[in-house]
CSV table of C-alpha atoms and ligand atoms in Angstrom, one decimal:
chain,number,residue,atom,x,y,z
A,1,MET,CA,0.2,-0.1,0.3
A,2,GLU,CA,1.2,3.5,-0.8
A,3,THR,CA,1.5,5.7,2.1
A,4,ILE,CA,-0.3,9.1,2.3
A,5,LYS,CA,2.1,12.4,1.6
A,6,MET,CA,2.3,15.3,3.7
A,7,THR,CA,3.9,18.5,2.6
A,8,THR,CA,4.2,20.4,6.1
A,9,PRO,CA,5.2,19.1,8.9
A,10,LEU,CA,3.3,18.5,12.2
A,11,VAL,CA,5.0,19.7,15.2
A,12,GLU,CA,5.4,16.6,17.6
A,13,MET,CA,5.4,17.1,21.4
A,14,ASP,CA,6.4,13.8,23.4
A,15,GLY,CA,6.0,13.5,26.7
A,16,ASP,CA,5.9,11.2,30.2
A,17,GLU,CA,5.5,7.9,31.6
A,18,MET,CA,2.2,5.8,30.2
A,19,THR,CA,1.3,8.4,27.5
A,20,ARG,CA,4.8,8.5,26.2
A,21,ILE,CA,4.6,4.6,25.9
A,22,LEU,CA,1.0,4.9,24.0
A,23,TRP,CA,2.5,7.7,21.9
A,24,GLY,CA,5.2,5.0,20.2
A,25,MET,CA,2.6,2.4,20.1
A,26,ILE,CA,0.0,4.5,18.2
A,27,LYS,CA,2.7,5.8,16.0
A,28,GLU,CA,4.0,2.4,15.1
A,29,THR,CA,0.7,0.7,15.0
A,30,LEU,CA,-1.4,3.4,13.4
A,31,ILE,CA,0.3,5.9,11.8
A,32,LEU,CA,3.6,4.7,10.2
A,33,PRO,CA,2.1,2.0,8.1
A,34,PHE,CA,-0.2,4.7,6.5
A,35,VAL,CA,1.4,7.9,6.6
A,36,ASP,CA,4.3,9.2,5.1
A,37,LEU,CA,4.9,11.0,8.5
A,38,LYS,CA,6.6,14.3,8.7
A,39,THR,CA,7.1,16.1,12.0
A,40,GLU,CA,9.2,18.6,13.8
A,41,TYR,CA,10.3,16.7,17.0
A,42,TYR,CA,10.2,18.1,20.3
A,43,ASP,CA,10.9,15.9,23.5
A,44,LEU,CA,8.9,17.5,26.1
A,45,GLY,CA,9.7,14.5,28.3
A,46,LEU,CA,10.6,15.6,32.1
A,47,LEU,CA,14.2,15.1,31.7
A,48,ASN,CA,14.7,16.5,28.4
A,49,ARG,CA,13.0,19.8,29.8
A,50,ASN,CA,15.3,19.9,32.6
A,51,ALA,CA,18.5,19.0,30.3
A,52,THR,CA,17.4,22.1,28.3
A,53,LYS,CA,16.2,24.2,31.2
A,54,ASP,CA,12.8,23.9,30.0
A,55,GLN,CA,13.9,25.7,26.3
A,56,VAL,CA,12.5,22.9,24.5
A,57,THR,CA,9.1,23.7,25.6
A,58,ILE,CA,9.3,27.2,24.6
A,59,ASP,CA,11.1,26.0,20.9
A,60,ALA,CA,8.0,23.6,20.6
A,61,ALA,CA,5.4,26.4,21.3
A,62,HIS,CA,7.2,28.9,18.6
A,63,ALA,CA,7.6,25.8,16.3
A,64,ALA,CA,3.5,25.3,16.6
A,65,ARG,CA,3.1,29.3,16.0
A,66,ARG,CA,5.4,29.1,12.9
A,67,LEU,CA,3.7,25.7,11.2
A,68,GLY,CA,0.2,26.2,12.7
A,69,VAL,CA,-0.6,22.5,13.6
A,70,ALA,CA,0.9,20.7,16.6
A,71,VAL,CA,-0.1,17.0,18.7
A,72,LYS,CA,1.1,16.9,22.0
A,73,CYS,CA,1.4,13.7,24.4
A,74,ALA,CA,0.7,14.6,28.2
A,75,THR,CA,3.5,15.7,30.4
A,76,ILE,CA,4.4,15.5,34.1
A,77,THR,CA,4.2,19.0,35.8
A,78,PRO,CA,6.7,18.4,38.5
A,79,ASN,CA,5.7,18.9,42.2
A,80,ARG,CA,7.4,18.1,45.5
A,81,GLN,CA,6.8,14.5,45.3
A,82,ARG,CA,8.3,14.4,41.5
A,83,MET,CA,11.4,16.4,42.9
A,84,GLU,CA,12.1,13.4,45.2
A,85,GLU,CA,11.2,10.7,42.3
A,86,TYR,CA,13.8,12.7,39.9
A,87,PRO,CA,16.5,13.8,41.8
A,88,GLU,CA,18.3,15.0,38.9
A,89,LEU,CA,15.8,18.1,38.4
A,90,THR,CA,17.4,21.2,39.0
A,91,GLU,CA,14.1,23.0,39.1
A,92,MET,CA,10.3,22.4,39.6
A,93,TRP,CA,9.6,23.6,35.9
A,94,LYS,CA,6.3,25.0,34.9
A,95,SER,CA,3.5,23.4,33.2
A,96,PRO,CA,4.2,22.9,29.9
A,97,ASN,CA,0.8,23.4,28.9
A,98,GLY,CA,1.0,26.6,30.9
A,99,THR,CA,4.0,27.8,29.0
A,100,ILE,CA,2.7,26.7,25.4
A,101,ARG,CA,-1.0,28.5,26.2
A,102,ALA,CA,0.9,31.9,27.0
A,103,ILE,CA,3.1,31.8,24.2
A,104,LEU,CA,0.4,31.0,22.0
A,105,ASP,CA,-2.3,33.4,23.8
A,106,GLY,CA,-4.6,30.4,23.3
A,107,THR,CA,-7.8,28.7,24.5
A,108,ALA,CA,-8.5,25.3,25.3
A,109,PHE,CA,-11.2,23.8,23.9
A,110,ARG,CA,-12.2,20.3,25.3
A,111,ALA,CA,-14.6,17.7,23.7
A,112,PRO,CA,-15.8,14.4,24.5
A,113,ILE,CA,-15.6,11.4,22.5
A,114,VAL,CA,-19.1,9.9,22.3
A,115,LEU,CA,-20.3,6.3,21.3
A,116,PRO,CA,-23.8,4.8,21.2
A,117,CYS,CA,-23.0,2.2,23.8
A,118,ILE,CA,-21.8,4.7,26.3
A,119,ARG,CA,-25.0,6.9,27.1
A,120,PRO,CA,-24.1,10.2,28.6
A,121,ALA,CA,-25.9,10.8,31.8
A,122,VAL,CA,-28.2,13.4,30.0
A,123,LYS,CA,-30.1,11.1,27.8
A,124,ASN,CA,-31.0,13.8,25.0
A,125,TRP,CA,-27.2,14.4,24.4
A,126,ALA,CA,-26.7,12.6,21.2
A,127,ALA,CA,-23.4,15.0,20.1
A,128,PRO,CA,-20.5,16.4,22.0
A,129,ILE,CA,-20.6,19.6,23.8
A,130,THR,CA,-17.5,21.2,23.6
A,131,VAL,CA,-16.5,23.7,26.3
A,132,ALA,CA,-14.2,26.7,25.7
A,133,ARG,CA,-13.0,28.4,29.0
A,134,HIS,CA,-11.1,31.6,28.8
A,135,ALA,CA,-8.2,31.1,30.6
A,136,TYR,CA,-7.2,34.5,32.0
A,137,GLY,CA,-8.2,36.9,35.1
A,138,ASP,CA,-11.5,37.6,36.8
A,139,MET,CA,-11.4,35.3,40.1
A,140,TYR,CA,-8.3,33.6,39.1
A,141,LYS,CA,-6.2,36.7,39.4
A,142,ALA,CA,-8.2,38.6,41.9
A,143,VAL,CA,-6.9,40.3,45.2
A,144,ASP,CA,-8.9,39.6,48.6
A,145,LEU,CA,-9.5,41.6,51.5
A,146,GLU,CA,-10.9,40.9,54.9
A,147,THR,CA,-12.0,43.5,57.3
A,148,GLU,CA,-13.1,44.0,60.9
A,149,GLU,CA,-14.2,47.5,61.9
A,150,PRO,CA,-17.1,50.0,60.4
A,151,GLY,CA,-15.8,51.9,57.2
A,152,GLU,CA,-15.9,52.2,53.5
A,153,ALA,CA,-14.1,50.4,50.5
A,154,THR,CA,-13.3,52.3,47.3
A,155,LEU,CA,-11.7,51.1,43.9
A,156,THR,CA,-9.3,53.3,42.6
A,157,PHE,CA,-7.7,53.3,39.1
A,158,ARG,CA,-4.8,55.4,39.0
A,159,GLY,CA,-3.9,56.0,34.9
A,160,ARG,CA,-0.3,56.0,33.8
A,161,SER,CA,-1.3,59.9,33.0
A,162,GLY,CA,-1.7,60.6,36.7
A,163,ALA,CA,-5.6,60.9,36.6
A,164,GLU,CA,-7.9,58.8,38.8
A,165,GLN,CA,-10.9,57.3,39.0
A,166,VAL,CA,-12.5,56.4,42.3
A,167,LEU,CA,-15.5,54.1,43.0
A,168,SER,CA,-17.2,53.7,46.4
A,169,VAL,CA,-17.4,50.1,46.5
A,170,GLN,CA,-19.8,49.7,50.0
A,171,GLN,CA,-20.1,51.3,53.4
A,172,VAL,CA,-20.0,48.4,56.2
A,173,GLU,CA,-21.0,48.7,59.7
A,174,GLY,CA,-19.2,45.5,60.9
A,175,GLY,CA,-16.5,42.6,59.5
A,176,ALA,CA,-16.5,42.3,55.8
A,177,VAL,CA,-14.6,40.5,52.7
A,178,TRP,CA,-13.7,42.2,50.0
A,179,GLN,CA,-12.3,41.3,46.2
A,180,ALA,CA,-11.3,43.2,43.2
A,181,GLN,CA,-11.4,41.5,39.9
A,182,HIS,CA,-10.2,42.3,36.4
A,183,ASN,CA,-9.6,41.1,32.8
A,184,LYS,CA,-7.9,42.7,30.1
A,185,GLU,CA,-9.6,43.9,26.6
A,186,SER,CA,-6.8,42.3,24.6
A,187,SER,CA,-7.3,38.8,26.6
A,188,ILE,CA,-11.1,39.1,25.8
A,189,ARG,CA,-10.6,39.5,22.1
A,190,SER,CA,-8.1,37.0,21.6
A,191,PHE,CA,-10.7,34.5,23.6
A,192,ALA,CA,-13.4,35.4,21.4
A,193,ARG,CA,-11.4,35.2,17.9
A,194,SER,CA,-10.2,31.8,19.1
A,195,CYS,CA,-13.8,30.7,19.9
A,196,PHE,CA,-14.9,31.9,16.4
A,197,GLN,CA,-11.9,30.3,14.7
A,198,TYR,CA,-12.6,26.9,16.5
A,199,ALA,CA,-16.0,26.8,15.7
A,200,LEU,CA,-15.5,27.7,12.1
A,201,SER,CA,-12.9,24.8,11.9
A,202,GLN,CA,-15.4,22.1,13.5
A,203,LYS,CA,-18.5,23.8,11.5
A,204,GLN,CA,-20.5,23.8,15.0
A,205,ASP,CA,-22.9,26.7,16.1
A,206,LEU,CA,-21.1,28.7,19.1
A,207,TRP,CA,-22.7,29.7,22.3
A,208,PHE,CA,-21.3,32.1,24.6
A,209,SER,CA,-22.8,33.2,28.0
A,210,THR,CA,-22.4,35.6,30.9
A,211,LYS,CA,-24.2,37.4,33.8
A,212,ASP,CA,-24.4,40.8,31.7
A,213,THR,CA,-27.8,41.9,33.2
A,214,ILE,CA,-26.0,42.1,36.9
A,215,ALA,CA,-22.2,42.8,35.9
A,216,LYS,CA,-23.4,45.4,33.0
A,217,VAL,CA,-20.0,46.8,32.7
A,218,TYR,CA,-17.9,43.4,33.4
A,219,ASP,CA,-19.7,40.7,31.7
A,220,GLY,CA,-21.2,43.6,29.2
A,221,THR,CA,-17.7,44.2,28.0
A,222,PHE,CA,-17.2,40.3,27.3
A,223,LYS,CA,-20.6,40.6,25.6
A,224,ARG,CA,-19.5,43.5,23.6
A,225,ILE,CA,-16.4,42.3,22.3
A,226,PHE,CA,-17.6,38.9,20.9
A,227,GLU,CA,-20.6,40.9,19.4
A,228,GLU,CA,-18.0,43.4,17.4
A,229,GLU,CA,-15.8,40.4,16.6
A,230,TYR,CA,-18.6,38.7,15.2
A,231,GLU,CA,-20.3,41.4,13.3
A,232,GLN,CA,-16.4,42.9,12.1
A,233,THR,CA,-14.9,39.7,11.0
A,234,TYR,CA,-16.6,36.4,11.2
A,235,ARG,CA,-20.6,36.9,10.5
A,236,ALA,CA,-19.9,36.5,6.6
A,237,GLU,CA,-17.9,33.2,6.9
A,238,PHE,CA,-20.5,31.8,9.7
A,239,GLU,CA,-23.2,32.3,7.4
A,240,GLN,CA,-21.1,30.7,4.7
A,241,ALA,CA,-20.5,27.5,7.1
A,242,GLY,CA,-24.3,27.6,8.0
A,243,ILE,CA,-23.3,28.1,11.3
A,244,THR,CA,-24.7,30.6,14.1
A,245,TYR,CA,-23.3,32.8,17.0
A,246,PHE,CA,-25.7,32.8,19.8
A,247,TYR,CA,-25.6,34.7,23.0
A,248,THR,CA,-27.5,34.4,25.9
A,249,LEU,CA,-27.5,34.9,29.9
A,250,ILE,CA,-25.8,31.9,31.5
A,251,ASP,CA,-28.9,31.1,33.5
A,252,ASP,CA,-30.6,30.4,30.3
A,253,ALA,CA,-27.9,28.8,28.7
A,254,VAL,CA,-27.5,26.1,31.4
A,255,ALA,CA,-31.2,25.4,31.0
A,256,ARG,CA,-30.9,25.3,27.3
A,257,VAL,CA,-27.6,22.7,27.4
A,258,ILE,CA,-29.3,20.5,29.5
A,259,ARG,CA,-32.4,20.1,27.1
A,260,SER,CA,-30.2,20.2,24.0
A,261,LYS,CA,-29.0,17.4,21.6
A,262,GLY,CA,-25.5,18.5,21.7
A,263,GLY,CA,-23.4,19.3,18.9
A,264,PHE,CA,-22.1,22.8,19.6
A,265,ILE,CA,-19.3,24.9,21.1
A,266,TRP,CA,-20.1,26.8,24.5
A,267,ALA,CA,-17.7,29.4,25.3
A,268,LEU,CA,-17.5,30.4,28.9
A,269,LYS,CA,-15.9,33.1,31.1
A,270,ASN,CA,-13.1,31.7,33.5
A,271,TYR,CA,-14.9,30.6,36.3
A,272,ASP,CA,-17.9,29.4,34.8
A,273,GLY,CA,-15.7,27.0,32.3
A,274,ASP,CA,-13.8,25.7,35.0
A,275,VAL,CA,-17.3,24.5,37.0
A,276,MET,CA,-19.1,23.6,33.8
A,277,SER,CA,-16.4,22.1,32.0
A,278,ASP,CA,-16.0,19.6,34.9
A,279,MET,CA,-19.7,18.8,34.9
A,280,ILE,CA,-20.1,18.2,31.1
A,281,ALA,CA,-17.0,15.7,31.2
A,282,ALA,CA,-18.2,13.8,34.3
A,283,ALA,CA,-21.9,13.9,32.2
A,284,PHE,CA,-20.3,12.4,29.2
A,285,GLY,CA,-18.5,9.4,31.1
A,286,SER,CA,-14.8,9.3,31.2
A,287,LEU,CA,-11.8,11.4,31.2
A,288,ALA,CA,-9.6,9.2,29.2
A,289,MET,CA,-12.5,9.7,26.3
A,290,MET,CA,-11.8,13.7,26.3
A,291,THR,CA,-9.9,15.7,23.8
A,292,SER,CA,-8.7,19.1,24.2
A,293,VAL,CA,-7.5,21.4,21.3
A,294,LEU,CA,-5.6,24.7,22.3
A,295,VAL,CA,-6.6,27.1,19.6
A,296,SER,CA,-5.0,30.5,19.2
A,297,PRO,CA,-6.6,33.8,17.8
A,298,ASP,CA,-5.0,33.5,14.5
A,299,GLY,CA,-6.0,29.7,14.1
A,300,THR,CA,-2.8,27.7,15.4
A,301,MET,CA,-4.1,24.6,16.8
A,302,GLU,CA,-2.6,22.2,19.0
A,303,PHE,CA,-4.4,19.1,19.7
A,304,GLU,CA,-4.1,16.6,23.2
A,305,ALA,CA,-5.7,14.5,25.2
A,306,SER,CA,-7.3,15.9,28.3
A,307,HIS,CA,-5.8,13.3,31.1
A,308,GLY,CA,-2.6,13.2,32.3
A,309,THR,CA,0.3,10.7,32.0
A,310,VAL,CA,-1.7,8.1,33.5
A,311,THR,CA,1.1,7.3,36.3
A,312,ARG,CA,-0.4,4.4,38.0
A,313,HIS,CA,-0.5,2.6,35.1
A,314,TYR,CA,3.0,3.4,34.2
A,315,TYR,CA,4.3,2.0,37.2
A,316,ARG,CA,2.5,-1.5,36.5
A,317,TYR,CA,4.0,-1.4,32.9
A,318,ARG,CA,7.4,-0.8,34.6
A,319,LYS,CA,7.1,-3.7,36.4
A,320,GLY,CA,6.4,-5.7,33.2
A,321,GLU,CA,2.6,-5.9,33.3
A,322,GLN,CA,0.7,-5.3,30.2
A,323,THR,CA,-1.7,-2.4,31.1
A,324,SER,CA,-5.2,-2.0,29.7
A,325,THR,CA,-5.0,2.3,29.7
A,326,ASN,CA,-7.4,3.9,27.4
A,327,PRO,CA,-5.4,5.9,24.0
A,328,MET,CA,-8.8,7.2,22.6
A,329,ALA,CA,-8.2,10.7,23.4
A,330,THR,CA,-4.3,10.3,22.4
A,331,ILE,CA,-5.4,9.0,19.2
A,332,PHE,CA,-8.0,11.9,18.3
A,333,ALA,CA,-5.2,14.4,19.2
A,334,TRP,CA,-3.3,12.7,16.4
A,335,SER,CA,-6.5,12.6,13.9
A,336,GLY,CA,-7.4,15.9,14.6
A,337,ALA,CA,-4.0,17.0,13.7
A,338,PHE,CA,-3.9,15.2,10.4
A,339,ARG,CA,-7.3,16.6,9.6
A,340,ARG,CA,-6.0,20.4,10.4
A,341,ARG,CA,-3.0,19.8,8.3
A,342,GLY,CA,-4.8,18.4,5.6
A,343,GLU,CA,-7.1,21.3,5.4
A,344,LEU,CA,-4.4,23.9,5.5
A,345,ASP,CA,-2.3,22.1,3.1
A,346,ARG,CA,-5.5,21.0,0.8
A,347,LEU,CA,-4.3,17.3,1.2
A,348,PRO,CA,-7.7,15.3,1.1
A,349,ASP,CA,-6.2,12.2,1.7
A,350,LEU,CA,-4.5,13.3,4.8
A,351,VAL,CA,-7.8,14.7,6.0
A,352,ARG,CA,-9.5,11.3,4.9
A,353,PHE,CA,-7.0,9.4,6.7
A,354,GLY,CA,-7.9,11.3,10.0
A,355,GLU,CA,-11.5,10.6,9.7
A,356,ALA,CA,-10.7,6.6,9.0
A,357,LEU,CA,-8.6,6.5,12.1
A,358,GLU,CA,-11.6,8.2,14.2
A,359,ALA,CA,-14.0,5.9,12.3
A,360,ALA,CA,-11.9,2.8,12.8
A,361,SER,CA,-11.2,3.4,16.7
A,362,LEU,CA,-15.1,4.3,17.2
A,363,GLU,CA,-16.0,1.1,15.4
A,364,THR,CA,-13.4,-1.1,17.6
A,365,LEU,CA,-15.3,0.1,20.6
A,366,GLU,CA,-18.9,-0.2,19.2
A,367,SER,CA,-17.9,-4.0,18.4
A,368,GLY,CA,-17.1,-4.4,22.1
A,369,VAL,CA,-13.5,-4.5,22.2
A,370,MET,CA,-12.6,-1.8,24.6
A,371,THR,CA,-9.9,-0.9,27.4
A,372,GLY,CA,-10.8,-1.8,31.0
A,373,ASP,CA,-11.8,1.7,32.0
A,374,LEU,CA,-15.1,1.6,29.6
A,375,LEU,CA,-16.5,-1.5,30.9
A,376,PRO,CA,-18.3,0.3,34.0
A,377,LEU,CA,-19.7,2.8,31.3
A,378,VAL,CA,-21.4,0.7,28.8
A,379,GLU,CA,-24.9,0.1,28.4
A,380,PRO,CA,-26.3,-2.9,30.4
A,381,GLY,CA,-26.5,-5.8,28.0
A,382,PHE,CA,-23.8,-4.7,25.6
A,383,PRO,CA,-21.2,-7.3,24.8
A,384,VAL,CA,-18.0,-6.5,25.7
A,385,ARG,CA,-14.4,-7.9,26.0
A,386,SER,CA,-11.6,-5.9,28.0
A,387,VAL,CA,-8.3,-6.0,26.1
A,388,THR,CA,-4.7,-4.5,26.9
A,389,SER,CA,-3.6,-1.5,25.1
A,390,GLY,CA,-1.4,-3.4,22.6
A,391,GLU,CA,-4.7,-5.7,21.7
A,392,PHE,CA,-7.2,-2.5,21.4
A,393,LEU,CA,-4.4,-0.6,18.8
A,394,ASP,CA,-4.0,-4.1,16.6
A,395,ALA,CA,-7.8,-4.1,16.4
A,396,ILE,CA,-7.9,-0.7,15.4
A,397,ALA,CA,-5.1,-0.9,12.9
A,398,ALA,CA,-7.1,-4.1,11.4
A,399,ARG,CA,-10.1,-1.8,10.7
A,400,LEU,CA,-7.7,1.0,9.2
A,401,THR,CA,-6.4,-1.4,6.8
A,402,LYS,CA,-9.5,-2.7,5.5
A,403,ALA,CA,-11.0,0.9,5.4
A,404,LEU,CA,-8.1,2.2,3.4
A,405,ALA,CA,-7.5,-0.5,1.1
B,501,NAP,P1,-4.2,11.0,34.8
B,501,NAP,O1,-3.0,11.1,34.4
B,501,NAP,O2,-5.3,12.0,34.3
B,501,NAP,O3,-4.9,9.9,35.8
B,501,NAP,C1,-5.5,9.6,37.0
B,501,NAP,C2,-6.5,8.6,36.9
B,501,NAP,O4,-7.6,8.6,35.8
B,501,NAP,C3,-5.9,7.4,36.2
B,501,NAP,O5,-5.0,6.8,37.3
B,501,NAP,C4,-6.6,6.3,35.8
B,501,NAP,O6,-7.3,5.5,36.7
B,501,NAP,C5,-7.6,7.3,35.1
B,501,NAP,N1,-7.2,7.7,33.5
B,501,NAP,C6,-6.7,8.9,33.2
B,501,NAP,N2,-6.6,8.7,31.9
B,501,NAP,C7,-6.7,7.2,31.6
B,501,NAP,C8,-6.5,6.6,30.5
B,501,NAP,N3,-6.2,7.2,29.3
B,501,NAP,N4,-6.8,5.2,30.4
B,501,NAP,C9,-7.3,4.8,31.7
B,501,NAP,N5,-7.3,5.2,32.6
B,501,NAP,C10,-7.3,6.7,32.6
B,501,NAP,O7,-3.9,12.1,36.1
B,501,NAP,P2,-2.9,12.4,37.7
B,501,NAP,O8,-2.7,10.9,38.2
B,501,NAP,O9,-3.5,13.3,38.4
B,501,NAP,O10,-1.8,12.8,37.1
B,501,NAP,C11,-0.5,12.2,36.6
B,501,NAP,C12,0.4,13.1,35.8
B,501,NAP,O11,0.0,13.8,34.6
B,501,NAP,C13,0.7,14.3,36.7
B,501,NAP,O12,2.2,14.6,37.0
B,501,NAP,C14,0.4,15.6,36.3
B,501,NAP,O13,1.2,16.6,36.2
B,501,NAP,C15,0.1,15.1,34.5
B,501,NAP,N6,-1.0,15.7,34.0
B,501,NAP,C16,-0.5,16.3,32.7
B,501,NAP,C17,-1.6,16.7,32.1
B,501,NAP,C18,-1.2,17.5,30.4
B,501,NAP,O14,0.1,17.2,29.8
B,501,NAP,N7,-2.4,17.7,29.7
B,501,NAP,C19,-2.9,16.8,32.5
B,501,NAP,C20,-3.1,16.4,33.5
B,501,NAP,C21,-1.8,15.9,34.3
B,501,NAP,P3,-7.2,4.3,37.3
B,501,NAP,O15,-5.5,4.2,38.1
B,501,NAP,O16,-8.2,4.0,38.3
B,501,NAP,O17,-7.2,3.4,36.4
B,502,MG,MG1,-12.4,22.5,37.4
């Protein structure tokens, strides 16, 4: 069989532990037999981040900006315990995802992989709901204050010109707690652009919700910026793609999401996204089936799994045991990257390969062949067989070979 050609390389960011093992197996079994793979390889494994003083993470992020499409393996974010486990570490290196997100000025979109045999907790959800969480500011960069005596709090903005604006927050007669939050026009605009870009790439409707009836200036600014971006830049493309941008109050959005069939992207402010993304993920089933895409305002995309490096399975693997770790989210990171690369480079065969890889993976699960984590989630009576990661990948490869023949 002739392998599928690529023109522009993908930025490949390798990672740690069990997901690094799966990474190699996926390439070997599901990619290299079919694709003449071109990548720019960056080893983001913890030891190489340490050896390069984390420069490799920065280089990888810049490569993603330059080439436009990246695929990333899960990586260890070191904590105190990891410093003991890896005595060679010279520093508690920062989260690679945080570093990459800052360089790409990106928004992360989390989407579940859905299957008929694993029904979401909300029975009318037939298609995935993708959550986009704004990752800057609000409560996460707030300052808090606790006071005891009667008095008044004011909020002062001092401009670089020296001009001041002062607002009375509240007079109190006893103890009180206070919080000051901010967000930046530029960050909100980048968030909006990433959301519109991603909705276009997925050809899915975009929902956005805030509480602008109460926070008229604060949330009102989010609403206004989204509207401006839509009207000025994206409306024509949305209409051409047959998708809509829909703004509604967060209370109304929550009610509509529960009654919906799914199949759209829901953009949320930082706190709302923090809470709702965990609810949506849990309602769809398994962390092992959640994918994630980091999208920058210019349309650069970095695809990955939402889960971590699955440390507990890795320790068993190192003892020589076969593990039944679920590779679905990592496979879909690769397939998403191939589809995007194929679209940008006008390589229909590469797009089709990404689609075929997803179809073969889903059909394998639908045939009842799955990793152990999914067994408790399938519908009662559905016949299943628990297999190791290796057996699961071989079963997908067999289907993929037939599909591409
Ligand atoms: P985790 O790796 O996501 O795993 C937590 C548990 O979830 C696992 O022990 C396993 O449960 C289950 N699980 C997750 N993914 C699975 C899969 N693909 N197949 C089967 N089961 C799966 O989270 P963690 O243990 O909290 O974090 C481990 C390391 O990952 C940390 O060093 C953290 O820094 C890193 N991390 C990286 C990223 C990223 O790079 N994007 C994200 C999160 C965490 P059972 O053990 O019960 O089977
Ligand atoms: Mg959360």
